[in-house]
Short mmCIF file of C-alpha atoms in Angstrom, two decimals:
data_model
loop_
_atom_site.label_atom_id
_atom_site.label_comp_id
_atom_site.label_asym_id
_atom_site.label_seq_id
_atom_site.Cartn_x
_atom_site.Cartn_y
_atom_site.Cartn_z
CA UNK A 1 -103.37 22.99 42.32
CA UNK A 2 -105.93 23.48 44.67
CA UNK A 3 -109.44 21.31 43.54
CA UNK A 4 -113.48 23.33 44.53
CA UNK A 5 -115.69 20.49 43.47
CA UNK A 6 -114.92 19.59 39.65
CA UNK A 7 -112.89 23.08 39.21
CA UNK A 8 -109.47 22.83 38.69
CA UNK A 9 -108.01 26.08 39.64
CA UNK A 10 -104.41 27.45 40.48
CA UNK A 11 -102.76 28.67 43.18
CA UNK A 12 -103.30 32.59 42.02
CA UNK A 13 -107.46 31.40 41.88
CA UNK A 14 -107.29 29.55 45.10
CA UNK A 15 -105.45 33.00 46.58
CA UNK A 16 -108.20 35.09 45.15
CA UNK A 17 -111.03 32.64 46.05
CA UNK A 18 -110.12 33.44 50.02
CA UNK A 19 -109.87 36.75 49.58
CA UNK A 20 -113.00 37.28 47.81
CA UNK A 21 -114.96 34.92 50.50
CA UNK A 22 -113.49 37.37 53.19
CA UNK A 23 -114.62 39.88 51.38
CA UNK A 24 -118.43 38.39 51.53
CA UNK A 25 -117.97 37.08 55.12
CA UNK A 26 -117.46 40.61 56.03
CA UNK A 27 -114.28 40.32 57.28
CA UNK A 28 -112.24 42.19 54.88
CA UNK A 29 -112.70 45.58 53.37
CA UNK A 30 -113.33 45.83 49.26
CA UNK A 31 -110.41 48.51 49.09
CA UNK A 32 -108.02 46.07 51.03
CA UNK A 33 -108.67 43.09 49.09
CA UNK A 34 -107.88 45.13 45.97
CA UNK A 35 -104.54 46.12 47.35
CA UNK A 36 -103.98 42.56 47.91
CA UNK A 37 -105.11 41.16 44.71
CA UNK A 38 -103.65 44.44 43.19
CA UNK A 39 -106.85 45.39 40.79
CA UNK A 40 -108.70 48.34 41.42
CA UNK A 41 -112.26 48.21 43.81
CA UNK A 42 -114.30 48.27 40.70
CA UNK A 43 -112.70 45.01 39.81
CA UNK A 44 -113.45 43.06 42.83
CA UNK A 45 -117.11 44.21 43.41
CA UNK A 46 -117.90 42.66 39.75
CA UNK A 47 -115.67 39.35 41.32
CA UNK A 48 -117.73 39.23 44.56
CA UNK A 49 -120.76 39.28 42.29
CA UNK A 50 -119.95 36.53 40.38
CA UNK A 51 -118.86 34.80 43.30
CA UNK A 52 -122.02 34.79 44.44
CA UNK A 53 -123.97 34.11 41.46
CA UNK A 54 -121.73 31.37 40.25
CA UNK A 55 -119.52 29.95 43.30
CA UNK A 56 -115.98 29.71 42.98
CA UNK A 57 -116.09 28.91 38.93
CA UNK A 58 -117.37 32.25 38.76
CA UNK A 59 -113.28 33.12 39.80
CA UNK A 60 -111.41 30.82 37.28
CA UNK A 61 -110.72 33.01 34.02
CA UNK A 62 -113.00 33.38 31.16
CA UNK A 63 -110.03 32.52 28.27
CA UNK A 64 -109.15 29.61 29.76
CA UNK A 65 -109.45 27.05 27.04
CA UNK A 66 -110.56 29.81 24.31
CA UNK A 67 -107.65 30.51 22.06
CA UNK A 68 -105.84 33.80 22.28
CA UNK A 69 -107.73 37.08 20.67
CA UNK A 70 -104.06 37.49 19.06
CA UNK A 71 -103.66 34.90 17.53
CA UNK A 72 -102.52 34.36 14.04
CA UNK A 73 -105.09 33.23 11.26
CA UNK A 74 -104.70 29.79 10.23
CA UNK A 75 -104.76 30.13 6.78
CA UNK A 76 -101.58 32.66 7.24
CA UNK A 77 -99.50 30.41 9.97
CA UNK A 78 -100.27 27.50 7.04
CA UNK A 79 -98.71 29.58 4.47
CA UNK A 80 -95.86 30.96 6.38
CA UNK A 81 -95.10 27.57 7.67
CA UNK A 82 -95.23 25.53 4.11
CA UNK A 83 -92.89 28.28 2.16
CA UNK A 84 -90.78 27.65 5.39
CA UNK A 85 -89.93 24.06 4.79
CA UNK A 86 -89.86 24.70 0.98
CA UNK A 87 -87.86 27.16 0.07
CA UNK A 88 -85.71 28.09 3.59
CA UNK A 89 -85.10 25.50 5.46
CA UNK A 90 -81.65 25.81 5.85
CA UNK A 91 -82.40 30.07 6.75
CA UNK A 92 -82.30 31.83 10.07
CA UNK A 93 -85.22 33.26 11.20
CA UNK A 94 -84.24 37.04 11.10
CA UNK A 95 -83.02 36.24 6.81
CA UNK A 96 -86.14 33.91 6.89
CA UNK A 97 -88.73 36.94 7.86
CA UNK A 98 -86.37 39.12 5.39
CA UNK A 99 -87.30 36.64 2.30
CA UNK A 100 -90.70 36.05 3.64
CA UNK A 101 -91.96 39.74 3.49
CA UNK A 102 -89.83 40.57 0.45
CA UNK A 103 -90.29 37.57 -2.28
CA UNK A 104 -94.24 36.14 -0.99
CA UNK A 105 -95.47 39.17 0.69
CA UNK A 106 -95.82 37.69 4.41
CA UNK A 107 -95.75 39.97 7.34
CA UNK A 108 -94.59 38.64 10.27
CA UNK A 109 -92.42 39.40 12.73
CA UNK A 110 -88.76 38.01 13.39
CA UNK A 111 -89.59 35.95 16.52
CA UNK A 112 -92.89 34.82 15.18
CA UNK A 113 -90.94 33.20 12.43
CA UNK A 114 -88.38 32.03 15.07
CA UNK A 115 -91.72 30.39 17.05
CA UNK A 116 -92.97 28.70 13.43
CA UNK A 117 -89.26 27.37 12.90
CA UNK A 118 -89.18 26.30 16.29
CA UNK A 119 -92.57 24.46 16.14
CA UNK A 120 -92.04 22.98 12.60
CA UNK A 121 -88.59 21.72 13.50
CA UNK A 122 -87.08 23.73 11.58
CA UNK A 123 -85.04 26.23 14.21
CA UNK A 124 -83.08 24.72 17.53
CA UNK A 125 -82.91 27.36 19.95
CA UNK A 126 -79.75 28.21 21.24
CA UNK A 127 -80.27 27.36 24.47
CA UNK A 128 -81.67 23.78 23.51
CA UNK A 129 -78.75 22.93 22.01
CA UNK A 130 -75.66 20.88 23.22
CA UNK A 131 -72.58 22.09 24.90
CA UNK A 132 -69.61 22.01 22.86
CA UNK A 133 -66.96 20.11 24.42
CA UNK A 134 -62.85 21.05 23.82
CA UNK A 135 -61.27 17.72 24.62
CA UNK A 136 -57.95 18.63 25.02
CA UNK A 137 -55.17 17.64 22.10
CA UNK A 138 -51.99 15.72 22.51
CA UNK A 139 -49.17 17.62 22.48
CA UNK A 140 -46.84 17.47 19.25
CA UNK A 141 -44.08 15.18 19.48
CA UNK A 142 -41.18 17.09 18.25
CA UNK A 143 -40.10 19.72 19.20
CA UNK A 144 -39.86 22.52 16.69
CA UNK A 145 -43.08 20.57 15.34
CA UNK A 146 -45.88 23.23 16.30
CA UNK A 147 -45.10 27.10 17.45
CA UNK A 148 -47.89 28.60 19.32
CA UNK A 149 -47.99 32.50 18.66
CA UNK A 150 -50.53 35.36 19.95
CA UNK A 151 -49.94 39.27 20.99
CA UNK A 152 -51.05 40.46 24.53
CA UNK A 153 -52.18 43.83 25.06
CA UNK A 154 -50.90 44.81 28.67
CA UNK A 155 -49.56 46.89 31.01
CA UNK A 156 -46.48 45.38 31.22
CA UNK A 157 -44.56 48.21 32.52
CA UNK A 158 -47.36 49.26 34.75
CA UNK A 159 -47.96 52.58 35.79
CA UNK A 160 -44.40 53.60 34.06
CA UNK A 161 -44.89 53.34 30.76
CA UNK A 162 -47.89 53.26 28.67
CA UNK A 163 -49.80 49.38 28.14
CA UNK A 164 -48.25 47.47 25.10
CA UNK A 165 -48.43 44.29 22.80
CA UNK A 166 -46.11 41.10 23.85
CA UNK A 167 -45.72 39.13 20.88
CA UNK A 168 -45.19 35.71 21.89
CA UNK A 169 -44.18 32.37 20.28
CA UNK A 170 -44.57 29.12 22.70
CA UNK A 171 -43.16 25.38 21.63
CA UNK A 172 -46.40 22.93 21.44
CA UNK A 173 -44.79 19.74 22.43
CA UNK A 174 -42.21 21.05 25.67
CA UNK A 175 -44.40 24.41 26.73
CA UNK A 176 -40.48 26.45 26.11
CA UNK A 177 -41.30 29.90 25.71
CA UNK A 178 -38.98 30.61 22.56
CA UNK A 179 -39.00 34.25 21.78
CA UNK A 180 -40.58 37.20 23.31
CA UNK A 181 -41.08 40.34 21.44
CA UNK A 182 -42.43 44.29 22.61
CA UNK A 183 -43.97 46.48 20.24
CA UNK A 184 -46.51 48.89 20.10
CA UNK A 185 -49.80 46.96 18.59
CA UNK A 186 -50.18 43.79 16.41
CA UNK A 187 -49.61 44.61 13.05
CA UNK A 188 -47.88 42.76 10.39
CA UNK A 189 -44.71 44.82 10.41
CA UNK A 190 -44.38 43.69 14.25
CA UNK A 191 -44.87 40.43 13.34
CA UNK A 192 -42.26 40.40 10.06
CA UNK A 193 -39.92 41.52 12.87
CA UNK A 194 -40.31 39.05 15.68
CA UNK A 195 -40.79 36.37 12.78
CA UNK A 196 -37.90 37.18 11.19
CA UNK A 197 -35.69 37.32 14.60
CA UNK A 198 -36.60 33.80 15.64
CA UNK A 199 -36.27 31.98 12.46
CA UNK A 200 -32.66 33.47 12.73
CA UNK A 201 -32.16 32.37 16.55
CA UNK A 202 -34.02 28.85 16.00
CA UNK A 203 -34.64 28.42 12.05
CA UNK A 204 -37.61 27.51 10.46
CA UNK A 205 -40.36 25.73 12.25
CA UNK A 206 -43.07 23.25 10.53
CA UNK A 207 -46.26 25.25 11.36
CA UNK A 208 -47.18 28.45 13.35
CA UNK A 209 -50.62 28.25 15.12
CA UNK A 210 -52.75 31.18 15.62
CA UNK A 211 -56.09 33.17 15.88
CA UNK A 212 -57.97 34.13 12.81
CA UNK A 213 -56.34 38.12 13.38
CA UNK A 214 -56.52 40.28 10.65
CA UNK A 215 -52.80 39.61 9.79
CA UNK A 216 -53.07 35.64 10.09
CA UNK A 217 -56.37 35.23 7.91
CA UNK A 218 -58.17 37.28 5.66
CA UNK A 219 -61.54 38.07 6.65
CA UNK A 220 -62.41 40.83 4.46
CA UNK A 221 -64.44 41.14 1.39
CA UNK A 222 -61.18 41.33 -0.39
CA UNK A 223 -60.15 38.25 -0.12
CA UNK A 224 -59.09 37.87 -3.83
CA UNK A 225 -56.52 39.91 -3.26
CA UNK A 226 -52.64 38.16 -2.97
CA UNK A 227 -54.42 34.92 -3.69
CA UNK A 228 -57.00 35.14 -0.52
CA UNK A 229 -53.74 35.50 1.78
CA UNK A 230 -52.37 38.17 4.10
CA UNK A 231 -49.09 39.86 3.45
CA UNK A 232 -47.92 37.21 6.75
CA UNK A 233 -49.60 34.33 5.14
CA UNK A 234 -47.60 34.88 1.97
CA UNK A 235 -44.27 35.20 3.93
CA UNK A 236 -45.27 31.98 5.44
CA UNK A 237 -45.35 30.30 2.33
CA UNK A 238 -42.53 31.37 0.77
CA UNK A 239 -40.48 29.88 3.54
CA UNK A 240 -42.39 26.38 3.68
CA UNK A 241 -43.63 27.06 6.79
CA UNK A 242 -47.84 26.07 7.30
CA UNK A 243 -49.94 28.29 9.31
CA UNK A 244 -53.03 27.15 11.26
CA UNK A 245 -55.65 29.80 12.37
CA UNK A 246 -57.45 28.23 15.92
CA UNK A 247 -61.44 27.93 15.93
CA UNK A 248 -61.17 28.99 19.43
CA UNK A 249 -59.14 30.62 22.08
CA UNK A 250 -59.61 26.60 23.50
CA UNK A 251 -57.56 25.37 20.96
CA UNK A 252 -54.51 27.41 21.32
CA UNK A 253 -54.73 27.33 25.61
CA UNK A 254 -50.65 26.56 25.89
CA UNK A 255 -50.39 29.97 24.31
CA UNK A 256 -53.03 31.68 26.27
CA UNK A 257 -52.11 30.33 29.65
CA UNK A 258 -48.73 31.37 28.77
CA UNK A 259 -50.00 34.75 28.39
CA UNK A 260 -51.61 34.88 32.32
CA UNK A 261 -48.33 33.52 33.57
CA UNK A 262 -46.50 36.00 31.58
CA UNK A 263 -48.78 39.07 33.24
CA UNK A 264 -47.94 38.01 36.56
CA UNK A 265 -44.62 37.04 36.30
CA UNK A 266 -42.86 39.14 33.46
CA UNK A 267 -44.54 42.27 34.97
CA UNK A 268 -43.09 41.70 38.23
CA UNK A 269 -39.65 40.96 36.77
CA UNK A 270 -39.67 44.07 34.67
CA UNK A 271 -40.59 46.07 37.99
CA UNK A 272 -37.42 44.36 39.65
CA UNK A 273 -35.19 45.15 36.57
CA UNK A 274 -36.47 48.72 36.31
CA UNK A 275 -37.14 48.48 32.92
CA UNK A 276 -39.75 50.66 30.95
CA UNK A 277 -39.18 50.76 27.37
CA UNK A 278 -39.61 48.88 24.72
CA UNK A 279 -36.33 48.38 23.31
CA UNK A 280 -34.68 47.70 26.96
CA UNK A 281 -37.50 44.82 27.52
CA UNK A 282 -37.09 43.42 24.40
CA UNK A 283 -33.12 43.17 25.12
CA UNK A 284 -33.56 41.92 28.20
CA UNK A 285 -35.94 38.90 27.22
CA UNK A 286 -33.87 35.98 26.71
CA UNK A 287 -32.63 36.38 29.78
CA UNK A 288 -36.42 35.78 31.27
CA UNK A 289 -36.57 33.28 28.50
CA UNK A 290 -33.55 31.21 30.14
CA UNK A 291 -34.47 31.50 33.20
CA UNK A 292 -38.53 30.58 32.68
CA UNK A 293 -37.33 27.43 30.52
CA UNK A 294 -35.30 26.09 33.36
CA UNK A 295 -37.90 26.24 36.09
CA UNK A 296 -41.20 24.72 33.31
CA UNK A 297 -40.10 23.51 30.22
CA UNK A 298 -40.95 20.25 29.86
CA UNK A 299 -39.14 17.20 27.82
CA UNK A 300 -40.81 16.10 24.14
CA UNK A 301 -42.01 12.58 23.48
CA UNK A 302 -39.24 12.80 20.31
CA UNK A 303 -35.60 14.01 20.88
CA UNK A 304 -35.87 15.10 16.90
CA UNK A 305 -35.51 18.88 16.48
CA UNK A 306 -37.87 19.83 13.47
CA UNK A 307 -36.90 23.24 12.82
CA UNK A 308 -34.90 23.89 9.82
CA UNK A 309 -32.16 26.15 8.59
CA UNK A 310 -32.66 28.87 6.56
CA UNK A 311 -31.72 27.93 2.74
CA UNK A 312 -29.32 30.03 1.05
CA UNK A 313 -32.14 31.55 -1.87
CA UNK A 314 -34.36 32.50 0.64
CA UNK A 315 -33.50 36.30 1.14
CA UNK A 316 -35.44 37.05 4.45
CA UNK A 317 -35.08 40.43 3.62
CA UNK A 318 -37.51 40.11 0.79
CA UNK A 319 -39.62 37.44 1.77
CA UNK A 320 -40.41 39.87 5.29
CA UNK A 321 -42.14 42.82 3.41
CA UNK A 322 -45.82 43.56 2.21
CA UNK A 323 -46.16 43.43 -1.80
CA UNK A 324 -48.78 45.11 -3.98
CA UNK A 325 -48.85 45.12 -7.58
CA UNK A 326 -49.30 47.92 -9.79
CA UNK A 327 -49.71 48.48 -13.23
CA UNK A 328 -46.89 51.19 -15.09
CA UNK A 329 -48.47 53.97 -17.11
CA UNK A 330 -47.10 54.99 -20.34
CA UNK A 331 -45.61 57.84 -18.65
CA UNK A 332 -43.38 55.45 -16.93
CA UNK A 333 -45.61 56.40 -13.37
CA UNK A 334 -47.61 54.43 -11.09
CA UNK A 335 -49.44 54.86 -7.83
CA UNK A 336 -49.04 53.63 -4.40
CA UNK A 337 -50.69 54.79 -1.06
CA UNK A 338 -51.42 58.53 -2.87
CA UNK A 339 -47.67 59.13 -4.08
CA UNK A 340 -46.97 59.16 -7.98
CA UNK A 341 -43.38 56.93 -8.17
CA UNK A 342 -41.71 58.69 -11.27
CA UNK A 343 -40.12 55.47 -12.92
CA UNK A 344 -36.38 56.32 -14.21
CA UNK A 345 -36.14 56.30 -18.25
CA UNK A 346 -34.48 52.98 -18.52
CA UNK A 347 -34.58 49.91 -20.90
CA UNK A 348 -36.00 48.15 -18.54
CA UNK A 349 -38.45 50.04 -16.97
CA UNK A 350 -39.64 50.76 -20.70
CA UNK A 351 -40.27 46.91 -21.12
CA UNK A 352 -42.59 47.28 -18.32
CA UNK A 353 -44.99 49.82 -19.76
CA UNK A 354 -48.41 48.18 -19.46
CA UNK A 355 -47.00 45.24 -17.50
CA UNK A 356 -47.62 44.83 -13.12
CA UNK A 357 -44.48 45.06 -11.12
CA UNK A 358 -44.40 44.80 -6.97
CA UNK A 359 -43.99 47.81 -4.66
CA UNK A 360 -42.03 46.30 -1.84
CA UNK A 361 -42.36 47.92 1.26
CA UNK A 362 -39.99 47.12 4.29
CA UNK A 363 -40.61 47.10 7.82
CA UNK A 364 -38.16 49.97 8.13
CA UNK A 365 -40.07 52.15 6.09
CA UNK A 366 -38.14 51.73 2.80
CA UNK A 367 -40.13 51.18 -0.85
CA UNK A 368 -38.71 49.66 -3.54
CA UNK A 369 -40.52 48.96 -7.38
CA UNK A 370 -39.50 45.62 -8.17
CA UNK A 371 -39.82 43.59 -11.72
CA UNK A 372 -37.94 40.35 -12.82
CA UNK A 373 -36.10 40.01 -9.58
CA UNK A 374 -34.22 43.70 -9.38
CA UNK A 375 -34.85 47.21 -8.55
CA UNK A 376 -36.24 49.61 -10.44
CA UNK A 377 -34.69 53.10 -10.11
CA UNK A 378 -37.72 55.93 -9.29
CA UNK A 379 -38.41 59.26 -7.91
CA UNK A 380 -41.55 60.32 -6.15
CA UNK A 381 -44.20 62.62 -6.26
CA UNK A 382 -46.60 63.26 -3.08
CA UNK A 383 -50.58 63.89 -4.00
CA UNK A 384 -50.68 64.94 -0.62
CA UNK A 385 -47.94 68.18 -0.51
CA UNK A 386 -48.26 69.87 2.80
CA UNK A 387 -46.72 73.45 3.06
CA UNK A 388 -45.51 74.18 6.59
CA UNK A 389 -44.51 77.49 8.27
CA UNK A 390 -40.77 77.85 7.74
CA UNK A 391 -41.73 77.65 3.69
CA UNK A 392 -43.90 80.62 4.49
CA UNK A 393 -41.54 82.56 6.02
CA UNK A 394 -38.20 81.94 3.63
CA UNK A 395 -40.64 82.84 0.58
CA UNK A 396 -41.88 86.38 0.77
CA UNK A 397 -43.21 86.63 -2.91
CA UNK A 398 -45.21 83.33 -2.68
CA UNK A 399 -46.05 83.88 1.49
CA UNK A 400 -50.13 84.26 0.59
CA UNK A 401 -50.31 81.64 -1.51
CA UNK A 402 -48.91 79.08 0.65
CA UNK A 403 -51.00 80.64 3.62
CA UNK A 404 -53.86 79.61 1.37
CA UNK A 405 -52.33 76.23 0.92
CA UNK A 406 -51.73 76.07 4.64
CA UNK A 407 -56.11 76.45 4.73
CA UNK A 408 -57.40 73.65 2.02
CA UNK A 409 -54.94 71.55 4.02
CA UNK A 410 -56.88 72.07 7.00
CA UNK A 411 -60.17 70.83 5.41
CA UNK A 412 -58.42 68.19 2.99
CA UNK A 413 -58.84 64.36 4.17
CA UNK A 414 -55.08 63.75 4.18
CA UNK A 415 -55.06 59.97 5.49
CA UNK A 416 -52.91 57.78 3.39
CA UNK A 417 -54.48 54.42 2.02
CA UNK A 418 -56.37 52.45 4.78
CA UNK A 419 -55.37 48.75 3.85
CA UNK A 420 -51.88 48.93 4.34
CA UNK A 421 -50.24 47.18 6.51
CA UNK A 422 -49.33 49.97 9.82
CA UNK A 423 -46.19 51.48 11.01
CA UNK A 424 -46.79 50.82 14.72
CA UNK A 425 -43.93 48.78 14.96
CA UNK A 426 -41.99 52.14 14.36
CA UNK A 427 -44.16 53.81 16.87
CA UNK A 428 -46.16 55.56 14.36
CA UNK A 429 -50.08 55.60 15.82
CA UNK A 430 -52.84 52.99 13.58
CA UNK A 431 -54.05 54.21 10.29
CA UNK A 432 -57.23 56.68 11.68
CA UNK A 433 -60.04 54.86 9.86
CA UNK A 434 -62.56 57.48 10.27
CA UNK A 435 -62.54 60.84 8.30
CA UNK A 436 -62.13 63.67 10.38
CA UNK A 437 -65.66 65.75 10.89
CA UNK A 438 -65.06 68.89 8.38
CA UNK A 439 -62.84 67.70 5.88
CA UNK A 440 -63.03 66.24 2.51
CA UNK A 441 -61.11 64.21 -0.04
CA UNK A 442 -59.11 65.84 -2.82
CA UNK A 443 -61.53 65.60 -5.50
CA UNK A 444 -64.13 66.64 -3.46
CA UNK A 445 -62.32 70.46 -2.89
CA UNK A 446 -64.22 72.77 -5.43
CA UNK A 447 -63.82 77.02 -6.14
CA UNK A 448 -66.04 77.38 -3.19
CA UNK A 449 -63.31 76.16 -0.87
CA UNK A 450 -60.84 77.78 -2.41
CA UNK A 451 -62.47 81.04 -2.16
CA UNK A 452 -63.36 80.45 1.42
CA UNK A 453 -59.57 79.84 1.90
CA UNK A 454 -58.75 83.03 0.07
CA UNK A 455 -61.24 85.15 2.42
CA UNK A 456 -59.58 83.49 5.64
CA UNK A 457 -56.24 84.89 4.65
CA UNK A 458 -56.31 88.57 3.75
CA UNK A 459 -52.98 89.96 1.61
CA UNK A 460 -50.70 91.73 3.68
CA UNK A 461 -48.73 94.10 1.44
CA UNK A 462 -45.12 94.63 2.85
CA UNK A 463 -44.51 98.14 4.13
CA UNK A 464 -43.10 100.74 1.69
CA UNK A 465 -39.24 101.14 1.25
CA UNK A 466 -38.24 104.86 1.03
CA UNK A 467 -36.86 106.06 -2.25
CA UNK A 468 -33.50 106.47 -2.74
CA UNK A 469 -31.97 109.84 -3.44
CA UNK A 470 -29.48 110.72 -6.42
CA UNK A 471 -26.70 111.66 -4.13
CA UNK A 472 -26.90 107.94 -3.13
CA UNK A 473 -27.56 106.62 -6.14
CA UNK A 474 -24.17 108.49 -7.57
#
């Protein structure tokens, strides 16, 4: 700070104080100084004059020590600040301005409420607040103990093949990489499959540890649905295996380094091997696998293997499938991802009229209507019937009106039920969650589009057949 008798002033005053005293020494023009100080001529003549009326004070700022023309009353800031501590506290500025304007009437902005939460104490800036630390964690001492999985979206085979998921399951306490599976996207049907395969190969570990994905952890509204679990989850737990969903990528670094090493290495060895699909990788891995454990595996604390076998009443066959319950009509009918399953007229499926059974679906694609432990027989109906070309052409009688079926298919939303679990794992692309532009669902269709249908396909009457004379017809 530079000091002009009892005037404090700073070092943007003391700048301006020389120029303005060049200015009235003569040795600097007023248009040049006003460059300098960047205000406009008009600006520094009224500065030279109260330079020399007043001496340098006449340069320090009028507002300093005057409070801001802006600011907030006191009464208001009061207010604001006193329904603060008493009735949100414990809010966040942006739902604290929300509750403020709608339930008291005060209008203030988001960050002025951040600045009065701030001030009061009641707000810690992000940037004011401490680091989080990830200590690292002991590693398990068994091993078998604690599975590490996660998916990696690469390009594993490079330029050669599309990119692709790696599924892959890592041992906590001896860093062995124990099973490595290819597949399209993470999905719960790619992970019944690589689940499945390794409790086969190794048997049943204590615990999986993962991310909080969509397949490990319900984060959804829905959450009451299959008891707040995912289709996985439920597997999980019908085999006595725990699952633990990682706070943070931290947590779970054995799997997530293994995933770096992976892109470097696996990608080259896949190069070597000339491999570029799928199903060749994936029967190819445990050779990698052998190999990989032999050069970095380490030993375990505890020579104890924890994984266990497979009991005889567990049927992996049905515990590896997504369930959803449904309620049978009187008509012996229920619905499932828009098709009508036609129960067969049985004892049994008569006993279950007004009762919820399970519609089991496999990774392989196959459904089955489940009750008591069996099978219930069924044929299906599709709310979704799509008429193709060769029907057009093998019916002549009925050729229009499936050409009109052909156009309300065009503008009918024909996407199957968007919380089921996907078919990538057969190669089958994600469920598309938006609705195409133009289109509309089934009970949506009116006459109008029906008639606009009709007008797009004109009837083509078939060419005349000469009449035959009664020489042929004798």
């Amino acid at each position: 700070m530079a000091k002009s008798g009892t005037i404090t002033m700073s070092m943007r005053e003391a700048d301006r104080l020389k120029t303005i005293q060049a200015v009235v020494d003569g040795n600097l023009r007023p248009g040049l100084a006003a460059q300098r100080l960047e205000l406009t001529a008009r600006q520094v003549q009224r500065l030279v004059q109260r330079y020399c009326a007043e001496g340098p004070a006449g340069l320090v700022s009028r507002h300093r020590g005057r409070s801001s023309n802006h600011q907030l009353p006191k009464e208001l800031v009061n207010r604001a600040v006193r329904l603060l501590r008493d009735h949100y506290p414990d809010f966040g500025p942006t739902f604290a301005c929300e509750k403020l304007r709608e339930q008291h009437g005060v209008l203030l902005s988001k960050e002025t409420v951040r600045q009065l939460m701030i001030d009061a104490g009641l707000w810690v800036p992000r940037r004011q607040l401490p680091l989080r630390v990830y200590q690292p964690r002991n590693r398990r001492a068994c091993y078998g103990e604690l599975i590490q999985i996660d998916g990696s979206n690469h390009a594993w085979f490079e330029e050669r093949a599309p990119a692709c998921t790696l599924l892959v399951f890592v041992d906590d306490a001896t860093s062995r990489l124990l099973y490595l599976h290819f597949t399209y996207t993470e999905s719960t049907f790619s992970y019944f499959e690589a689940t499945r395969a390794y409790v086969e190969q190794h048997g049943k570990p204590v615990a999986f540890y993962s991310d909080k994905a969509t397949v490990f952890r319900n984060n959804s509204g829905r959450a009451a649905e299959n008891g707040g679990h995912t289709q996985f989850a439920r597997a999980l737990y019908e085999l006595n295996i725990d699952l633990i969903c990682a706070n943070s990528s931290q947590a779970k670094g054995r799997v997530e380094r293994m995933n770096l090493s992976l892109q470097d290495r696996l990608v080259k060895e896949l190069r070597l091997q000339g491999i570029s699909m799928l199903a060749t990788a994936n029967r190819w891995a445990p050779t990698f696998i052998a190999d990989y454990n032999r050069r970095f595996a380490k030993p375990p604390r505890n020579d104890l293997d924890a994984h266990r076998p497979v009991r005889d009443d567990e049927d992996l066959d049905l515990i590896f499938t997504a369930r959803e319950r449904r309620r049978v009509s009187r008509s012996l009918s229920l619905q499932y991802d828009k098709m009508l399953y036609l129960l067969a007229d049985t004892p049994e499926a008569r006993k279950q009229i007004g009762h919820y059974v399970e519609v089991y679906e496999y990774p392989d694609g196959r459904i089955e209507v489940r009750a008591n432990g069996s099978a219930l027989a069924y044929t299906t109906y599709d709310k979704l019937p799509v008429a193709n070309q060769a029907s057009i052409v093998e019916n002549k009688r009925l050729g229009h009106v499936l050409e009109i079926a052909q156009e309300m298919q065009k503008i009918r939303d024909s996407r199957r039920r968007l919380n089921k679990p996907a078919r990538t794992n057969l190669g089958l692309p994600p469920a598309q969650m938006q609705r195409t532009p133009g289109t509309k669902s089934v009970r949506q269709l009116d006459m109008d589009d029906l008639c606009a249908a009709i007008a797009k396909t004109p009837l083509r009457r078939p060419a005349s057949t000469p009449k035959r004379s009664n020489q042929s017809k004798s």
